[in-house]
Amino acid sequence: MNQIEWINGKKVEYIDDTHTYIVDGVVVPSVTQIVSTVLPSPYKNIEPDVLKQAADRGIALHEEIEQFEKDGVMGSSIEFNHYLYLKKQYVFDAVDNEKLIVLEYNGKVICAGRLDMIIQIGGKKDLGIGDIKRTYQLHMDHLKLQLNLYRLGYMQSYGKHIDYLKCLHLRKWTYGFVDVPIDEDYARTSIKRYLEVNETIDQ
């Protein structure tokens, strides 16, 4: 689904078909593209058809969870039922879903993205980011960078503090509610590295 939001006076558009982000009429990289530039891909030896199939299943699961959280529509997949179990076990609520963010560095827009959900645990007011992953295994370096970039972007975009980062790892035969460490220095250093790489490419 396409989205348009105004964030800090900037018009932010997300085009779903192409996974494209546009800020004030200019196409900008996604958070995922920043991560893939800075860190080596864990999927480079996997066949494209296999990756496409896995991506489609991941999208379907995200849609199940979003429809449940927004409209109360129950999903039917095993992974969705694992989500309900984790939700009950860890007593978290999704207070927002598929939230657009813009990340700036030194006053310049670096990237944009959509985080899966903003959550609260145990009725407490502290806010966290919840990220849904259906991958066979979690690649913690990539996950840590992705969620820390989302965190910086969300705090810049909405002026609200993010106190914790969680990954909801949902597979048919396994599931988990995984802590991801907050590391602002890592995120900022990675942004610098991305800008250095881009500068080299442009020359």
Short mmCIF file of C-alpha atoms in Angstrom, two decimals:
data_model
loop_
_atom_site.label_atom_id
_atom_site.label_comp_id
_atom_site.label_asym_id
_atom_site.label_seq_id
_atom_site.Cartn_x
_atom_site.Cartn_y
_atom_site.Cartn_z
CA MET A 1 0.00 0.00 0.00
CA ASN A 2 1.36 3.42 -0.97
CA GLN A 3 1.77 5.96 1.82
CA ILE A 4 2.13 9.74 1.99
CA GLU A 5 2.92 11.54 5.24
CA TRP A 6 4.22 14.95 6.24
CA ILE A 7 7.17 14.56 8.62
CA ASN A 8 8.85 17.67 10.06
CA GLY A 9 7.58 19.73 7.14
CA LYS A 10 8.79 17.22 4.55
CA LYS A 11 6.49 15.34 2.18
CA VAL A 12 7.42 11.66 2.44
CA GLU A 13 6.05 9.15 -0.06
CA TYR A 14 6.40 5.38 -0.13
CA ILE A 15 5.66 3.55 -3.40
CA ASP A 16 4.87 -0.04 -2.51
CA ASP A 17 5.31 -1.68 -5.94
CA THR A 18 8.93 -0.57 -6.24
CA HIS A 19 9.73 -0.10 -2.52
CA THR A 20 10.74 3.48 -3.34
CA TYR A 21 10.96 6.38 -0.89
CA ILE A 22 10.56 9.98 -2.08
CA VAL A 23 11.23 12.97 0.18
CA ASP A 24 10.13 16.37 -1.16
CA GLY A 25 10.14 14.98 -4.69
CA VAL A 26 13.60 13.39 -4.47
CA VAL A 27 14.13 9.61 -4.43
CA VAL A 28 16.22 8.64 -1.39
CA PRO A 29 17.74 5.30 -0.32
CA SER A 30 15.90 3.01 2.07
CA VAL A 31 17.28 2.01 5.46
CA THR A 32 17.73 -1.48 4.00
CA GLN A 33 19.89 -0.07 1.19
CA ILE A 34 22.11 1.70 3.73
CA VAL A 35 22.57 -1.57 5.63
CA SER A 36 23.35 -3.55 2.46
CA THR A 37 25.95 -0.95 1.42
CA VAL A 38 27.75 -0.97 4.78
CA LEU A 39 27.56 -4.70 5.57
CA PRO A 40 28.15 -7.70 3.27
CA SER A 41 24.99 -9.47 2.11
CA PRO A 42 24.28 -12.73 3.94
CA TYR A 43 22.27 -13.93 0.91
CA LYS A 44 24.78 -13.54 -1.93
CA ASN A 45 25.06 -17.32 -2.51
CA ILE A 46 21.32 -18.00 -2.45
CA GLU A 47 19.35 -18.48 -5.67
CA PRO A 48 17.12 -15.51 -6.65
CA ASP A 49 14.01 -17.73 -6.88
CA VAL A 50 14.55 -18.92 -3.31
CA LEU A 51 15.00 -15.35 -2.09
CA LYS A 52 11.85 -14.24 -3.93
CA GLN A 53 9.79 -17.04 -2.38
CA ALA A 54 11.08 -16.21 1.10
CA ALA A 55 10.40 -12.50 0.58
CA ASP A 56 6.82 -13.20 -0.55
CA ARG A 57 6.18 -15.28 2.57
CA GLY A 58 7.64 -12.54 4.73
CA ILE A 59 5.41 -9.92 3.11
CA ALA A 60 2.33 -12.11 3.61
CA LEU A 61 3.15 -12.51 7.32
CA HIS A 62 3.68 -8.76 7.74
CA GLU A 63 0.28 -8.16 6.13
CA GLU A 64 -1.41 -10.70 8.42
CA ILE A 65 -0.01 -9.00 11.50
CA GLU A 66 -0.78 -5.49 10.25
CA GLN A 67 -4.41 -6.41 9.45
CA PHE A 68 -4.78 -7.97 12.90
CA GLU A 69 -3.34 -4.97 14.73
CA LYS A 70 -5.25 -2.36 12.70
CA ASP A 71 -8.58 -4.09 12.05
CA GLY A 72 -8.68 -7.16 14.32
CA VAL A 73 -8.63 -9.57 11.35
CA MET A 74 -7.24 -12.93 12.45
CA GLY A 75 -4.51 -14.52 10.34
CA SER A 76 -4.31 -18.22 9.52
CA SER A 77 -0.59 -19.02 9.25
CA ILE A 78 1.39 -20.94 11.85
CA GLU A 79 3.74 -17.96 12.13
CA PHE A 80 0.81 -15.65 12.88
CA ASN A 81 -0.26 -17.92 15.72
CA HIS A 82 3.29 -17.77 17.07
CA TYR A 83 2.95 -13.98 16.99
CA LEU A 84 -0.21 -14.17 19.11
CA TYR A 85 1.59 -16.44 21.56
CA LEU A 86 4.53 -14.02 21.91
CA LYS A 87 2.12 -11.10 22.28
CA LYS A 88 0.40 -12.88 25.17
CA GLN A 89 3.61 -14.17 26.77
CA TYR A 90 5.45 -10.82 26.74
CA VAL A 91 2.35 -8.65 27.16
CA PHE A 92 3.14 -6.14 24.44
CA ASP A 93 0.83 -3.90 22.45
CA ALA A 94 1.45 -2.49 18.99
CA VAL A 95 0.63 1.21 19.29
CA ASP A 96 1.55 1.98 15.67
CA ASN A 97 2.26 -0.07 12.53
CA GLU A 98 4.21 0.44 9.28
CA LYS A 99 5.42 3.85 10.43
CA LEU A 100 7.32 6.01 7.94
CA ILE A 101 10.57 7.61 9.13
CA VAL A 102 13.15 9.97 7.67
CA LEU A 103 16.78 9.90 8.84
CA GLU A 104 18.94 13.00 8.55
CA TYR A 105 22.65 13.51 9.14
CA ASN A 106 24.21 16.98 9.43
CA GLY A 107 20.94 18.47 8.19
CA LYS A 108 20.78 16.33 5.07
CA VAL A 109 18.24 13.55 4.38
CA ILE A 110 20.19 10.29 4.21
CA CYS A 111 17.40 7.73 3.88
CA ALA A 112 13.81 6.85 4.69
CA GLY A 113 12.08 3.68 5.79
CA ARG A 114 9.06 1.98 7.30
CA LEU A 115 9.41 0.27 10.65
CA ASP A 116 7.11 -2.65 11.41
CA MET A 117 5.67 -1.51 14.72
CA ILE A 118 6.02 0.71 17.76
CA ILE A 119 5.34 -1.33 20.88
CA GLN A 120 4.75 -0.95 24.60
CA ILE A 121 5.41 -3.82 27.00
CA GLY A 122 3.45 -4.59 30.15
CA GLY A 123 1.36 -1.44 30.00
CA LYS A 124 4.41 0.78 30.56
CA LYS A 125 4.71 4.07 28.70
CA ASP A 126 8.24 3.36 27.40
CA LEU A 127 8.28 2.92 23.62
CA GLY A 128 10.15 0.30 21.65
CA ILE A 129 10.55 -0.78 18.04
CA GLY A 130 9.31 -4.24 17.12
CA ASP A 131 10.70 -5.77 13.93
CA ILE A 132 9.20 -8.88 12.34
CA LYS A 133 11.61 -11.37 10.82
CA ARG A 134 10.70 -14.62 9.11
CA THR A 135 14.26 -15.49 8.01
CA TYR A 136 15.76 -18.92 8.68
CA GLN A 137 18.34 -17.33 10.96
CA LEU A 138 18.84 -13.86 12.37
CA HIS A 139 21.84 -11.92 11.11
CA MET A 140 22.49 -9.87 14.22
CA ASP A 141 24.91 -7.30 12.75
CA HIS A 142 22.39 -6.41 10.03
CA LEU A 143 19.48 -6.45 12.48
CA LYS A 144 21.33 -4.26 14.98
CA LEU A 145 22.21 -1.67 12.34
CA GLN A 146 18.75 -1.69 10.77
CA LEU A 147 16.91 -1.17 14.05
CA ASN A 148 19.34 1.45 15.34
CA LEU A 149 18.90 3.42 12.11
CA TYR A 150 15.13 3.11 12.51
CA ARG A 151 15.48 4.30 16.09
CA LEU A 152 17.43 7.42 15.14
CA GLY A 153 15.02 8.12 12.29
CA TYR A 154 11.93 7.70 14.46
CA MET A 155 13.27 9.94 17.22
CA GLN A 156 14.20 12.62 14.66
CA SER A 157 10.87 12.30 12.83
CA TYR A 158 8.49 12.27 15.79
CA GLY A 159 10.45 13.64 18.76
CA LYS A 160 9.70 10.57 20.88
CA HIS A 161 12.37 8.50 22.64
CA ILE A 162 12.79 4.81 21.80
CA ASP A 163 13.85 2.86 24.90
CA TYR A 164 14.35 -0.64 23.48
CA LEU A 165 14.57 -2.67 20.28
CA LYS A 166 12.96 -6.08 19.81
CA CYS A 167 12.90 -8.62 17.01
CA LEU A 168 9.95 -10.96 16.63
CA HIS A 169 11.49 -14.00 14.98
CA LEU A 170 8.64 -16.06 13.54
CA ARG A 171 9.16 -19.37 11.77
CA LYS A 172 6.96 -22.45 11.45
CA TRP A 173 8.94 -24.45 13.98
CA THR A 174 10.52 -21.76 16.12
CA TYR A 175 9.79 -18.29 17.44
CA GLY A 176 11.36 -15.75 19.76
CA PHE A 177 11.19 -12.25 21.21
CA VAL A 178 14.80 -11.15 20.81
CA ASP A 179 16.57 -8.19 22.43
CA VAL A 180 18.58 -6.04 20.03
CA PRO A 181 21.11 -3.70 21.68
CA ILE A 182 20.82 0.06 21.30
CA ASP A 183 24.05 1.50 19.87
CA GLU A 184 23.82 5.05 18.52
CA ASP A 185 27.56 5.26 17.89
CA TYR A 186 27.38 2.18 15.66
CA ALA A 187 24.51 3.72 13.69
CA ARG A 188 26.25 7.08 13.23
CA THR A 189 29.58 5.46 12.30
CA SER A 190 27.76 3.32 9.73
CA ILE A 191 26.11 6.41 8.22
CA LYS A 192 29.55 8.02 7.85
CA ARG A 193 30.85 4.85 6.21
CA TYR A 194 27.89 4.83 3.80
CA LEU A 195 28.53 8.46 2.84
CA GLU A 196 32.23 7.72 2.28
CA VAL A 197 31.39 4.76 0.02
CA ASN A 198 28.90 6.86 -1.96
CA GLU A 199 31.41 9.68 -2.33
CA THR A 200 33.95 7.22 -3.75
CA ILE A 201 31.39 5.84 -6.23
CA ASP A 202 30.40 9.34 -7.38
CA GLN A 203 33.99 10.38 -8.14
#
